[in-house]
Amino acid sequence: MTDQEHFDYLLKKNHFDSQSFDDLSIDGICFSDCNLEMVSFHDATFRNCSFEKCDFYGAILNGVNFFNCNFIATDFSGASLEGALFTGTTLDACIFGLNAFGRGANITGASFLDATLKNCVFQKTRYNDITVFPCGFDIAKYDLFLKNN
């Protein structure tokens, strides 16, 4: 079974816990209520995908490219997004900050280019050298991000 066939099989089950899909290219998939905990998508590319109420707790998303994707109420707590690229992406009510286990995401070196971030939580998120340009931010939440890190 190829990586793509394995991915398609798990997509039907809506449960990907602890799987590895490094370097995979995914286009036009809608993820809803998916358990993506501890999944590795290192250097993967997502185009025109949507993620609604998905859980990426502890996932490895280093070097991932998200192009024109939408995220709604998605949890990135404890995930590693070092060097991730969010281009033309909308993130609404997403959690990068603390969760029940007290772990924030690591977004060191991530880039948010022409992205929109609304009502996202960044409390205790680890970051250095992030790029945010041009980007629409919910100012109140961004202020919280700066105060709590």
PDB file of C-alpha atoms in Angstrom, residues 41-104:
ATOM      1  CA  PHE A  41       3.459  15.509   8.459  1.00  0.00           C
ATOM      2  CA  HIS A  42       7.083  16.713   8.343  1.00  0.00           C
ATOM      3  CA  ASP A  43       7.672  18.699   5.110  1.00  0.00           C
ATOM      4  CA  ALA A  44       4.182  17.821   3.807  1.00  0.00           C
ATOM      5  CA  THR A  45       2.189  20.197   1.586  1.00  0.00           C
ATOM      6  CA  PHE A  46      -1.520  20.944   1.985  1.00  0.00           C
ATOM      7  CA  ARG A  47      -3.332  22.928  -0.720  1.00  0.00           C
ATOM      8  CA  ASN A  48      -6.945  24.103  -0.596  1.00  0.00           C
ATOM      9  CA  CYS A  49      -7.732  21.937   2.427  1.00  0.00           C
ATOM     10  CA  SER A  50     -10.051  22.676   5.336  1.00  0.00           C
ATOM     11  CA  PHE A  51      -9.661  21.576   8.941  1.00  0.00           C
ATOM     12  CA  GLU A  52     -12.649  21.914  11.273  1.00  0.00           C
ATOM     13  CA  LYS A  53     -12.475  20.855  14.932  1.00  0.00           C
ATOM     14  CA  CYS A  54      -9.343  18.808  14.332  1.00  0.00           C
ATOM     15  CA  ASP A  55      -6.849  17.865  17.036  1.00  0.00           C
ATOM     16  CA  PHE A  56      -3.133  18.145  16.187  1.00  0.00           C
ATOM     17  CA  TYR A  57      -1.968  17.730  19.814  1.00  0.00           C
ATOM     18  CA  GLY A  58       1.711  16.753  19.804  1.00  0.00           C
ATOM     19  CA  ALA A  59       1.835  16.470  16.001  1.00  0.00           C
ATOM     20  CA  ILE A  60       5.084  16.999  14.071  1.00  0.00           C
ATOM     21  CA  LEU A  61       4.351  19.663  11.463  1.00  0.00           C
ATOM     22  CA  ASN A  62       7.887  20.994  10.967  1.00  0.00           C
ATOM     23  CA  GLY A  63       8.401  22.462   7.521  1.00  0.00           C
ATOM     24  CA  VAL A  64       4.752  21.917   6.529  1.00  0.00           C
ATOM     25  CA  ASN A  65       3.333  24.185   3.825  1.00  0.00           C
ATOM     26  CA  PHE A  66      -0.334  25.196   4.059  1.00  0.00           C
ATOM     27  CA  PHE A  67      -1.517  27.030   0.913  1.00  0.00           C
ATOM     28  CA  ASN A  68      -5.038  28.512   0.848  1.00  0.00           C
ATOM     29  CA  CYS A  69      -6.235  26.324   3.709  1.00  0.00           C
ATOM     30  CA  ASN A  70      -8.901  27.093   6.312  1.00  0.00           C
ATOM     31  CA  PHE A  71      -8.730  26.097   9.967  1.00  0.00           C
ATOM     32  CA  ILE A  72     -11.735  26.406  12.277  1.00  0.00           C
ATOM     33  CA  ALA A  73     -11.560  25.498  15.986  1.00  0.00           C
ATOM     34  CA  THR A  74      -8.456  23.385  15.442  1.00  0.00           C
ATOM     35  CA  ASP A  75      -6.134  22.528  18.349  1.00  0.00           C
ATOM     36  CA  PHE A  76      -2.363  22.758  17.765  1.00  0.00           C
ATOM     37  CA  SER A  77      -1.449  22.515  21.480  1.00  0.00           C
ATOM     38  CA  GLY A  78       1.859  20.777  22.001  1.00  0.00           C
ATOM     39  CA  ALA A  79       2.440  20.515  18.236  1.00  0.00           C
ATOM     40  CA  SER A  80       5.774  21.367  16.635  1.00  0.00           C
ATOM     41  CA  LEU A  81       5.349  23.738  13.684  1.00  0.00           C
ATOM     42  CA  GLU A  82       8.967  24.842  13.303  1.00  0.00           C
ATOM     43  CA  GLY A  83       9.432  26.461   9.913  1.00  0.00           C
ATOM     44  CA  ALA A  84       5.797  25.887   8.928  1.00  0.00           C
ATOM     45  CA  LEU A  85       4.417  28.136   6.188  1.00  0.00           C
ATOM     46  CA  PHE A  86       0.812  29.394   6.237  1.00  0.00           C
ATOM     47  CA  THR A  87       0.156  31.223   2.939  1.00  0.00           C
ATOM     48  CA  GLY A  88      -3.283  32.648   2.122  1.00  0.00           C
ATOM     49  CA  THR A  89      -4.598  30.670   5.060  1.00  0.00           C
ATOM     50  CA  THR A  90      -7.404  31.528   7.505  1.00  0.00           C
ATOM     51  CA  LEU A  91      -7.186  30.378  11.121  1.00  0.00           C
ATOM     52  CA  ASP A  92     -10.326  31.023  13.199  1.00  0.00           C
ATOM     53  CA  ALA A  93     -10.685  30.059  16.886  1.00  0.00           C
ATOM     54  CA  CYS A  94      -7.582  27.866  16.757  1.00  0.00           C
ATOM     55  CA  ILE A  95      -5.556  26.988  19.843  1.00  0.00           C
ATOM     56  CA  PHE A  96      -1.769  27.186  19.713  1.00  0.00           C
ATOM     57  CA  GLY A  97      -1.493  27.851  23.433  1.00  0.00           C
ATOM     58  CA  LEU A  98      -2.131  25.967  26.608  1.00  0.00           C
ATOM     59  CA  ASN A  99      -4.331  22.929  26.721  1.00  0.00           C
ATOM     60  CA  ALA A 100      -5.349  20.616  29.567  1.00  0.00           C
ATOM     61  CA  PHE A 101      -1.784  19.249  29.671  1.00  0.00           C
ATOM     62  CA  GLY A 102      -0.226  22.733  29.839  1.00  0.00           C
ATOM     63  CA  ARG A 103       1.712  22.518  26.578  1.00  0.00           C
ATOM     64  CA  GLY A 104       1.748  25.257  23.987  1.00  0.00           C
TER      65      GLY A 104
END
